Coordinates of C-alpha atoms and ligand atoms in Angstrom, one line a residue:
M251 CA -2.4 70.7 277.0
I252 CA 0.6 71.6 274.7
N253 CA 2.0 69.0 272.4
R254 CA 5.6 69.1 272.8
V255 CA 7.0 66.7 270.2
S256 CA 8.8 63.9 272.0
P257 CA 12.6 63.6 271.9
E258 CA 12.1 60.1 270.6
T259 CA 10.3 61.7 267.5
M260 CA 13.0 64.1 266.9
A261 CA 15.4 61.4 267.1
E262 CA 13.8 59.4 264.3
M263 CA 13.7 62.4 262.2
D264 CA 17.4 62.8 262.8
R265 CA 18.0 59.3 262.0
L266 CA 15.9 59.6 258.6
S267 CA 18.0 63.0 257.8
R268 CA 21.2 61.0 258.2
K269 CA 19.9 58.0 255.9
I270 CA 19.1 60.7 253.3
K271 CA 22.4 62.5 254.0
E272 CA 24.1 59.1 253.0
R273 CA 22.3 58.6 249.9
N274 CA 23.0 62.4 249.0
D275 CA 26.8 62.1 249.7
A276 CA 27.2 58.9 247.7
I277 CA 25.8 61.1 244.9
R278 CA 27.8 63.8 245.6
E279 CA 31.1 61.4 245.4
S280 CA 29.8 59.6 242.4
G281 CA 30.2 62.8 240.4
A282 CA 26.6 63.4 239.9
G283 CA 26.4 65.8 242.7
P284 CA 26.0 68.1 244.7
L285 CA 22.2 67.9 245.1
T286 CA 20.7 71.4 245.5
A287 CA 17.5 72.5 247.4
C288 CA 15.5 75.9 247.2
V289 CA 12.9 76.9 249.7
K290 CA 10.5 79.9 248.4
T291 CA 9.0 82.2 251.0
F292 CA 5.9 84.0 250.9
G293 CA 4.2 86.0 253.8
C294 CA 5.5 87.3 257.0
Q295 CA 8.5 86.8 259.4
M296 CA 6.9 83.9 260.9
N297 CA 7.2 82.3 257.5
E298 CA 10.5 83.7 256.9
H299 CA 11.9 81.9 260.0
D300 CA 10.0 78.7 259.3
S301 CA 11.9 78.8 256.0
E302 CA 15.2 79.0 257.9
K303 CA 14.4 75.9 259.8
L304 CA 13.3 74.1 256.6
R305 CA 16.6 75.2 255.0
G306 CA 18.4 74.1 258.2
M307 CA 16.6 70.3 257.8
L308 CA 17.6 70.1 254.2
K309 CA 21.2 70.9 254.9
R310 CA 21.3 68.4 257.4
M311 CA 20.0 65.8 254.7
G312 CA 23.0 66.9 252.6
Y313 CA 21.7 69.3 250.2
D314 CA 23.4 72.5 249.1
I315 CA 21.0 75.5 249.6
V316 CA 20.5 78.0 246.6
P317 CA 18.6 81.1 247.2
D318 CA 16.8 81.0 243.9
F319 CA 16.5 79.6 240.5
S320 CA 15.4 80.4 237.1
L321 CA 13.0 77.9 235.2
G322 CA 14.8 78.4 232.0
G323 CA 18.0 77.0 233.3
G324 CA 18.0 73.3 232.6
N325 CA 20.4 71.7 234.9
L326 CA 20.3 74.6 237.1
I327 CA 16.9 73.6 238.5
P328 CA 17.2 72.4 242.2
D329 CA 16.7 68.7 243.3
V330 CA 14.3 70.0 245.9
V331 CA 11.9 72.9 245.8
L332 CA 9.8 73.8 248.6
F333 CA 7.2 76.5 248.6
N334 CA 6.5 78.0 251.9
T335 CA 3.1 79.6 251.6
C336 CA 0.9 82.6 252.9
C337 CA -2.7 82.7 252.6
V338 CA -3.4 86.0 254.7
R339 CA -4.8 87.9 251.4
E340 CA -5.9 86.2 248.4
N341 CA -3.4 87.7 246.0
A342 CA -0.7 86.0 247.8
E343 CA -2.5 82.5 247.2
D344 CA -3.0 83.5 243.5
R345 CA 0.7 84.1 243.0
I346 CA 1.7 81.0 244.7
F347 CA -0.4 78.7 242.8
G348 CA 0.8 80.3 239.6
Q349 CA 4.3 79.4 240.7
I350 CA 3.7 76.0 241.8
G351 CA 2.1 75.4 238.2
A352 CA 4.7 77.1 236.6
I353 CA 7.4 74.6 237.9
K354 CA 5.6 71.3 236.2
G355 CA 7.6 71.8 232.9
A356 CA 10.8 72.1 235.1
K357 CA 9.9 68.5 236.7
K358 CA 9.3 67.2 233.1
L359 CA 13.0 67.9 232.5
K360 CA 13.9 66.5 235.7
P361 CA 11.7 64.0 236.8
E362 CA 13.5 63.0 240.0
M363 CA 12.8 66.7 241.2
I364 CA 11.2 66.5 244.5
V365 CA 8.3 69.3 244.9
G366 CA 6.9 70.3 248.4
V367 CA 4.2 72.8 249.5
C368 CA 4.3 73.9 253.1
G369 CA 2.8 76.7 255.2
C370 CA -0.2 78.4 255.9
M371 CA -2.0 77.9 252.5
T372 CA -1.9 74.0 253.0
E373 CA -3.9 74.1 256.2
Q374 CA -7.0 74.8 254.1
D375 CA -8.6 71.6 253.1
W376 CA -9.9 73.0 249.6
A377 CA -6.1 73.9 248.9
V378 CA -5.0 70.6 249.7
E379 CA -7.6 68.9 247.5
R380 CA -6.7 71.4 244.6
I381 CA -3.0 70.3 245.1
R382 CA -3.9 66.7 245.2
K383 CA -6.0 66.6 242.0
S384 CA -4.6 69.5 239.7
Y385 CA -1.1 69.8 240.8
R386 CA 0.0 66.0 240.4
H387 CA 3.8 67.2 240.1
V388 CA 3.6 68.1 243.8
D389 CA 5.3 65.2 245.8
M390 CA 4.4 66.4 249.4
V391 CA 2.3 69.0 251.4
L392 CA 3.2 69.8 255.0
G393 CA 1.1 71.9 257.2
T394 CA 2.3 74.7 259.7
G395 CA 2.3 72.2 262.5
N396 CA 4.2 69.6 260.9
T397 CA 7.0 70.9 259.2
Y398 CA 9.3 69.1 261.6
R399 CA 8.2 65.9 259.9
L400 CA 10.1 66.9 256.2
P401 CA 12.7 64.1 256.8
E402 CA 9.8 61.6 257.1
V403 CA 8.2 62.8 254.0
M404 CA 11.3 63.1 252.1
A405 CA 12.4 59.6 252.9
A406 CA 9.2 58.5 252.0
R407 CA 9.4 59.9 248.7
I408 CA 13.2 59.3 248.0
F409 CA 13.5 55.7 249.0
D410 CA 9.7 54.6 248.6
G411 CA 8.5 56.7 246.0
K412 CA 5.5 57.8 248.2
R413 CA 3.6 60.9 247.6
T414 CA 2.2 62.7 251.0
V415 CA -0.5 65.0 250.5
G416 CA -3.2 65.5 253.3
L417 CA -1.4 64.9 256.6
A418 CA -3.6 65.7 259.7
S419 CA -2.9 69.0 261.2
E420 CA -0.9 69.2 264.5
D421 CA -0.7 72.2 267.0
S422 CA 2.9 70.8 267.6
V423 CA 5.9 72.5 269.6
P424 CA 9.0 70.8 268.0
E425 CA 12.4 71.8 269.8
G426 CA 15.9 71.1 268.3
I427 CA 15.6 72.1 264.7
E428 CA 18.7 74.0 263.7
A429 CA 17.7 76.9 261.4
D430 CA 20.2 78.2 258.5
R431 CA 19.5 81.5 259.2
E432 CA 20.3 84.3 256.4
D433 CA 21.7 86.9 258.6
R434 CA 24.6 86.4 261.0
F435 CA 24.1 89.2 263.0
R436 CA 20.3 89.4 263.3
A437 CA 17.9 86.5 264.0
Y438 CA 14.4 85.6 264.6
V439 CA 13.4 83.3 267.4
T440 CA 10.0 82.0 267.5
I441 CA 8.7 82.3 271.3
M442 CA 5.2 81.0 270.3
Y443 CA 3.0 79.4 267.7
G444 CA -0.7 80.0 266.6
C445 CA -3.2 82.6 267.5
D446 CA -6.2 82.4 269.6
N447 CA -7.8 85.7 268.9
F448 CA -10.0 85.3 265.9
C449 CA -10.1 88.5 264.4
S450 CA -13.2 88.4 262.4
Y451 CA -11.2 89.0 259.1
C452 CA -8.4 86.8 259.6
I453 CA -7.3 83.4 258.6
V454 CA -4.3 83.1 260.7
P455 CA -6.0 81.3 263.7
Y456 CA -7.4 78.6 261.4
V457 CA -4.0 77.9 259.5
R458 CA -1.7 78.3 262.5
G459 CA -3.7 76.5 265.0
R460 CA -4.1 77.3 268.9
E461 CA -1.6 79.2 271.0
R462 CA 1.0 77.6 272.3
S463 CA 4.4 78.8 273.8
R464 CA 7.8 77.2 273.9
L465 CA 9.6 76.8 277.4
P466 CA 11.3 79.8 278.7
D467 CA 14.6 77.7 279.1
D468 CA 14.6 76.6 275.6
I469 CA 14.0 80.2 274.3
V470 CA 16.7 81.6 276.4
A471 CA 19.2 78.9 275.6
E472 CA 18.5 79.5 271.9
C473 CA 19.2 83.3 272.3
A474 CA 22.4 82.6 274.1
K475 CA 23.8 80.2 271.8
L476 CA 23.0 82.7 269.0
A477 CA 24.7 85.2 271.0
S478 CA 27.9 83.4 271.5
E479 CA 28.0 82.8 267.6
G480 CA 28.0 86.5 267.2
T481 CA 24.3 87.6 266.8
K482 CA 23.8 90.9 267.9
E483 CA 20.1 91.5 267.6
I484 CA 17.2 89.0 268.1
M485 CA 13.6 89.5 267.1
L486 CA 11.3 87.4 269.3
L487 CA 8.4 86.2 267.2
G488 CA 4.7 85.3 267.8
Q489 CA 1.5 86.0 266.4
N490 CA 0.6 87.8 269.8
V491 CA 3.7 87.9 272.0
N492 CA 1.8 89.4 274.7
S493 CA 0.0 86.2 275.6
Y494 CA 3.1 84.3 275.9
G495 CA 3.3 81.8 278.9
K496 CA -0.3 80.9 278.7
G497 CA -0.9 77.2 279.6
L498 CA 2.7 76.7 280.5
E499 CA 2.0 75.9 284.1
S500 CA 0.6 72.4 282.7
V501 CA 4.1 71.6 281.6
D502 CA 6.0 69.8 284.5
G503 CA 8.1 71.9 286.8
T504 CA 7.3 75.3 284.8
E505 CA 6.5 78.1 286.8
K506 CA 3.9 80.7 285.8
T507 CA 5.2 83.0 283.4
D508 CA 4.7 85.9 281.0
F509 CA 6.2 87.8 278.1
A510 CA 7.7 90.6 280.3
K511 CA 9.4 88.0 282.4
L512 CA 10.8 86.3 279.3
I513 CA 12.0 89.3 277.8
R514 CA 13.8 90.4 280.9
R515 CA 15.6 86.6 281.0
V516 CA 16.7 87.2 277.4
C517 CA 18.2 90.7 278.3
S518 CA 20.1 89.6 281.4
E519 CA 20.9 85.8 280.7
T520 CA 22.4 86.3 277.1
G521 CA 25.0 88.0 275.4
V522 CA 22.7 89.6 272.8
K523 CA 22.8 93.5 272.4
R524 CA 19.4 94.2 271.2
V525 CA 16.2 92.8 271.4
R526 CA 12.8 93.4 269.6
F527 CA 9.6 91.3 269.3
M528 CA 6.6 91.4 267.3
T529 CA 3.5 91.3 267.0
S530 CA 1.9 93.0 270.1
H531 CA -1.9 92.9 270.3
P532 CA -3.0 96.1 271.8
K533 CA -5.6 94.6 274.1
D534 CA -3.1 92.6 275.7
L535 CA 0.0 94.9 276.1
S536 CA 0.9 95.0 279.9
P537 CA 2.1 97.5 282.0
D538 CA 4.7 95.1 283.0
L539 CA 6.1 95.0 279.3
I540 CA 6.1 98.6 279.0
A541 CA 8.2 98.8 282.4
A542 CA 10.6 96.1 281.1
M543 CA 11.1 98.4 277.9
A544 CA 11.6 101.4 280.0
E545 CA 14.1 99.7 282.4
E546 CA 15.9 97.4 280.2
P547 CA 18.4 99.1 277.8
K548 CA 18.9 96.1 275.4
I549 CA 14.9 96.3 274.4
C550 CA 14.8 98.5 271.4
A551 CA 12.7 101.5 271.7
Q552 CA 10.4 100.3 269.1
L553 CA 6.9 99.0 269.1
H554 CA 4.7 97.5 266.3
L555 CA 1.1 97.9 267.7
P556 CA -1.6 97.0 264.7
V557 CA -4.5 99.1 265.3
Q558 CA -6.4 98.0 262.2
S559 CA -8.9 100.9 262.2
G560 CA -9.2 104.0 264.3
S561 CA -13.3 103.3 264.5
T562 CA -14.7 101.8 267.7
S563 CA -17.5 100.4 265.8
E564 CA -15.5 98.8 263.3
L565 CA -13.0 97.6 265.9
K566 CA -15.9 95.8 267.4
R567 CA -17.0 94.2 264.2
M568 CA -13.4 93.0 263.8
N569 CA -13.4 91.5 267.1
R570 CA -10.1 93.4 268.1
K571 CA -11.5 93.8 271.9
Y572 CA -10.4 97.2 272.2
T573 CA -11.8 100.8 271.7
R574 CA -10.1 104.0 269.8
E575 CA -9.8 105.3 273.2
D576 CA -8.2 102.1 274.7
Y577 CA -5.8 102.3 272.0
L578 CA -4.9 105.8 272.2
R579 CA -4.6 105.4 275.9
R580 CA -2.0 102.7 275.5
V581 CA 0.1 104.7 273.0
A582 CA 0.2 107.5 275.7
E583 CA 1.3 105.1 278.4
V584 CA 4.2 103.8 276.1
R585 CA 5.2 107.1 275.2
R586 CA 5.2 108.4 278.7
A587 CA 7.5 105.6 279.7
L588 CA 9.5 105.7 276.4
P589 CA 9.6 109.3 274.9
D590 CA 11.6 108.4 271.8
V591 CA 9.8 105.0 270.8
A592 CA 9.2 104.5 267.4
L593 CA 5.8 103.3 266.8
S594 CA 4.3 101.4 263.9
T595 CA 1.2 100.0 262.9
D596 CA -1.1 97.8 260.5
I597 CA -4.3 99.3 259.1
M598 CA -6.8 97.7 257.0
I599 CA -9.1 99.4 254.5
G600 CA -12.6 98.2 253.1
F601 CA -13.5 96.0 256.1
P602 CA -17.2 94.8 255.4
G603 CA -19.5 97.6 256.2
E604 CA -17.0 100.4 256.4
T605 CA -18.6 103.7 256.5
E606 CA -16.8 107.1 255.2
E607 CA -17.4 108.2 259.0
E608 CA -15.5 105.1 260.0
F609 CA -12.6 105.5 257.7
L610 CA -12.4 109.4 258.4
D611 CA -11.8 108.0 262.3
T612 CA -8.9 106.0 261.1
L613 CA -7.3 108.9 259.0
S614 CA -7.9 111.1 262.3
L615 CA -6.1 108.6 264.3
L616 CA -3.1 108.3 262.1
E617 CA -2.9 112.3 262.6
E618 CA -3.4 111.8 266.2
V619 CA -0.7 109.2 267.0
R620 CA 1.6 110.0 264.2
F621 CA 3.2 106.7 263.7
D622 CA 6.6 106.5 262.4
A623 CA 5.6 103.8 259.8
A624 CA 2.3 102.0 258.9
F625 CA 1.7 98.9 256.8
T626 CA -1.6 99.2 255.0
F627 CA -3.7 96.6 253.8
I628 CA -6.8 96.3 251.6
Y629 CA -9.2 93.8 253.0
S630 CA -9.3 90.6 251.3
R631 CA -12.2 88.2 251.9
R632 CA -11.1 84.9 253.4
Q633 CA -13.0 81.8 253.3
G634 CA -14.3 80.5 256.5
T635 CA -13.6 83.7 258.5
P636 CA -16.8 85.4 259.9
A637 CA -16.3 88.8 258.1
A638 CA -16.3 86.8 254.6
A639 CA -20.0 85.9 255.1
S640 CA -20.9 89.6 255.4
P641 CA -23.2 90.9 252.7
D642 CA -21.6 94.6 253.1
Q643 CA -18.6 94.0 251.3
V644 CA -17.3 97.4 250.3
P645 CA -17.1 98.5 246.6
E646 CA -13.7 98.4 244.8
E647 CA -13.6 101.9 243.9
V648 CA -14.4 103.2 247.3
V649 CA -11.9 100.8 248.9
K650 CA -9.3 102.1 246.2
E651 CA -9.9 105.8 246.8
R652 CA -9.7 105.4 250.6
F653 CA -6.3 103.6 250.2
Q654 CA -4.8 106.5 248.4
R655 CA -5.9 108.7 250.9
L656 CA -4.7 106.7 253.6
T657 CA -1.1 106.0 252.2
E658 CA -0.8 109.8 251.2
T659 CA -1.5 111.0 254.8
Q660 CA 0.9 108.4 256.1
N661 CA 3.6 108.9 253.8
R662 CA 3.6 112.4 254.8
I663 CA 3.9 111.6 258.4
S664 CA 6.6 109.0 258.1
R665 CA 8.3 111.7 256.2
E666 CA 7.8 114.3 258.9
K667 CA 8.7 112.0 261.7
N668 CA 12.1 111.0 259.8
E669 CA 12.6 115.0 259.1
E670 CA 12.6 115.2 263.1
M671 CA 15.5 113.0 263.2
R672 CA 17.8 115.2 261.3
G673 CA 20.7 116.5 263.4
K674 CA 20.6 113.7 266.1
V675 CA 23.0 111.2 266.6
V676 CA 21.9 107.6 266.7
T677 CA 23.5 104.3 267.0
V678 CA 22.9 101.9 264.3
L679 CA 23.7 98.2 263.5
T680 CA 25.5 98.0 260.5
E681 CA 24.0 95.6 257.9
G682 CA 26.4 96.1 255.1
V683 CA 27.2 98.1 252.0
S684 CA 24.2 100.4 250.8
R685 CA 22.1 98.4 248.2
T686 CA 21.7 101.6 246.2
N687 CA 25.1 103.2 246.6
V688 CA 28.2 101.1 247.0
D689 CA 30.1 104.2 248.7
R690 CA 27.5 104.0 251.5
Y691 CA 26.9 101.6 254.4
T692 CA 23.3 100.7 255.4
G693 CA 22.2 100.1 259.2
R694 CA 19.3 100.3 261.4
T695 CA 18.5 102.5 264.3
E696 CA 17.1 101.1 267.4
G697 CA 13.8 102.2 266.0
N698 CA 14.3 100.1 263.1
K699 CA 14.7 102.8 260.6
I700 CA 17.1 102.2 257.9
V701 CA 20.2 104.7 257.7
N702 CA 22.3 105.0 254.6
F703 CA 25.5 106.6 255.8
T704 CA 29.0 107.6 254.6
A705 CA 32.0 106.6 256.4
P706 CA 35.8 107.2 255.9
D707 CA 37.8 104.1 255.0
S708 CA 39.7 104.8 258.2
A709 CA 36.5 104.1 260.4
K710 CA 36.9 100.1 259.2
V711 CA 33.1 100.0 259.2
D712 CA 32.0 96.2 258.9
T713 CA 28.7 94.3 258.9
G714 CA 27.5 93.6 262.4
D715 CA 29.5 96.5 264.0
F716 CA 27.6 99.2 265.9
A717 CA 28.2 102.7 264.8
R718 CA 27.3 106.2 266.3
V719 CA 25.7 108.2 263.0
L720 CA 24.8 111.9 262.5
I721 CA 21.4 112.1 260.8
T722 CA 21.9 114.7 257.8
G723 CA 18.7 113.8 255.5
A724 CA 15.3 112.1 255.6
Q725 CA 13.0 110.4 253.1
T726 CA 9.8 108.5 253.6
W727 CA 11.2 105.2 254.1
S728 CA 14.8 105.8 255.1
L729 CA 17.4 108.2 256.7
E730 CA 20.9 109.6 255.5
G731 CA 23.8 110.1 257.7
E732 CA 27.6 110.3 258.2
F733 CA 29.7 108.1 260.5
V734 CA 30.6 109.8 264.0
E735 CA 32.3 107.0 265.6
S736 CA 32.1 103.2 266.5
T737 CA 30.5 101.9 269.5
D738 CA 29.7 98.6 271.4
Ligands
SAH253 N1 -0.7 89.0 264.5 C1 -0.8 90.1 263.9 C2 -1.0 90.2 262.5 C3 -0.6 88.9 261.7 S1 -1.3 89.5 259.7 C4 -1.6 91.2 264.9 O1 -2.6 90.9 265.2 O2 -1.3 92.2 264.8 C5 -0.6 90.9 259.5 C6 -1.6 91.7 259.0 O3 -2.3 91.5 257.7 C7 -2.7 92.2 259.9 O4 -2.4 93.1 260.9 C8 -3.8 92.8 259.1 O5 -3.5 94.3 258.9 C9 -3.7 92.1 257.9 N2 -4.4 91.2 257.4 C10 -4.9 90.1 258.1 N3 -6.1 89.5 257.5 C11 -6.2 90.3 256.6 C12 -7.5 90.0 255.4 N4 -8.3 89.3 255.4 N5 -7.2 91.3 254.5 C13 -6.6 92.2 254.4 N6 -5.4 92.2 255.4 C14 -5.3 91.3 256.5
SF4_254 FE1 -5.0 87.4 262.7 FE2 -5.8 89.0 264.7 FE3 -4.7 86.6 265.4 FE4 -3.3 88.7 264.5 S1 -4.3 88.8 266.5 S2 -3.0 86.8 263.8 S3 -5.0 89.6 263.0 S4 -6.6 86.7 264.2
F3S255 FE1 2.0 84.7 258.1 FE2 0.7 84.5 255.9 FE3 1.0 82.7 257.5 S1 1.0 86.2 257.0 S2 0.9 83.4 259.4 S3 2.5 83.6 256.4 S4 -1.0 83.4 256.4

């Protein structure tokens, strides 16, 4: 049963938002404002987008959003600071606790400041306990499934001086939260929450809850609205988009659907120009989706397909539910349908019990597939996951040495793949002036590769424009090019 948050509850959140806004507007008018808020994000795209929703809610409460702040700056400290946390690896958690601790001094200078912690880390009981006891300056803790209740906990803090720590977890699907998006031309749209896969190393299913999909009509309406406001590219988000739609038949009046159907609707019923998605679990990549990618010009020829390991025995221990051969077969199917597809992946090194032979299987898979890019991670032991209990943890020196070999191999391949682009003319969506050189523009190809390109003033290139660009140079993580012509 999918817990769709009722319109009445959302209306109540809106009422509380307006109440906070009236109070904040009065402060502004008295000359003591404006009040400011900052959301600090850790973790994946899912969290980045959740932060956009948190900022949208804070804006509605009458706060001015600031991108960042410095603790040295006395009255420059925001009135609200939210940490949107990640716990996928241990080092992320350590960094976050460091930052939450560091803000304590600022709160001494500004006692009325509100500090909140949200996101994945707060779905672990031990973390909530630690905040409750040792981080007394934190006013509220919200889990991944109850961020929509931000107006409620903020109102409790502002009007009743109440601290909220330890709300019960919820696997909710809230609708109607207006995200404050960072980018006008590219937007994230969540299509589903949670994960049911329980890979043996991964904490996400425990902190994001069970898989639950948004209704297709809600998703299509959001994409259409974004397109009408000027968004050109949409990234559909879910931990495993290929199992989108499971269980939706139980919602009154909803037909059986799946991700291939959904993405076709987003292409045909909205004015967006480019559609991407992540993440796809290899075990669920369907022939229907591959067909949709081949047939639908709006779907970018790009696929992020995390393999984790190239060894069948290690994949089995990881509970990934595919073999090396299954994975290679899937890649071949995708390449048959989309010969120019840009493929990227995630790889993990040092999973418990990883032998040299298993590691060599991963290296050889990299050589065989030749990914355009790979995100490489060192295994981190996550309390509560099956792999954490394994007595076979790999020694640190071995892991480091393997990690080095892995990144060297992949960097060479990424560079060679980029070299193959030299001399080609590609379409990019312009993101703005290049960060490293103000005489150049930066844009992204359909394959999601960054291109830094030159253009004459007469070309009038602007952020959000599509341009055809000749590739003239290649590095490991980016391409160089020259403007050819503007395009739609
Ligand atoms: N749902 C996505 C992944 C989300 S987490 C998928 O299945 O592809 C992103 C990446 O973090 C994973 O692909 C994995 O490579 C890495 N990761 C997850 N748990 C980890 C852990 N305990 N230690 C190190 N890396 C981890
Ligand atoms: Fe984690 Fe596996 Fe779910 Fe991805 S599919 S979020 S790696 S459990
Ligand atoms: Fe993402 Fe980190 Fe949570 S990777 S889903 S923010 S644990």
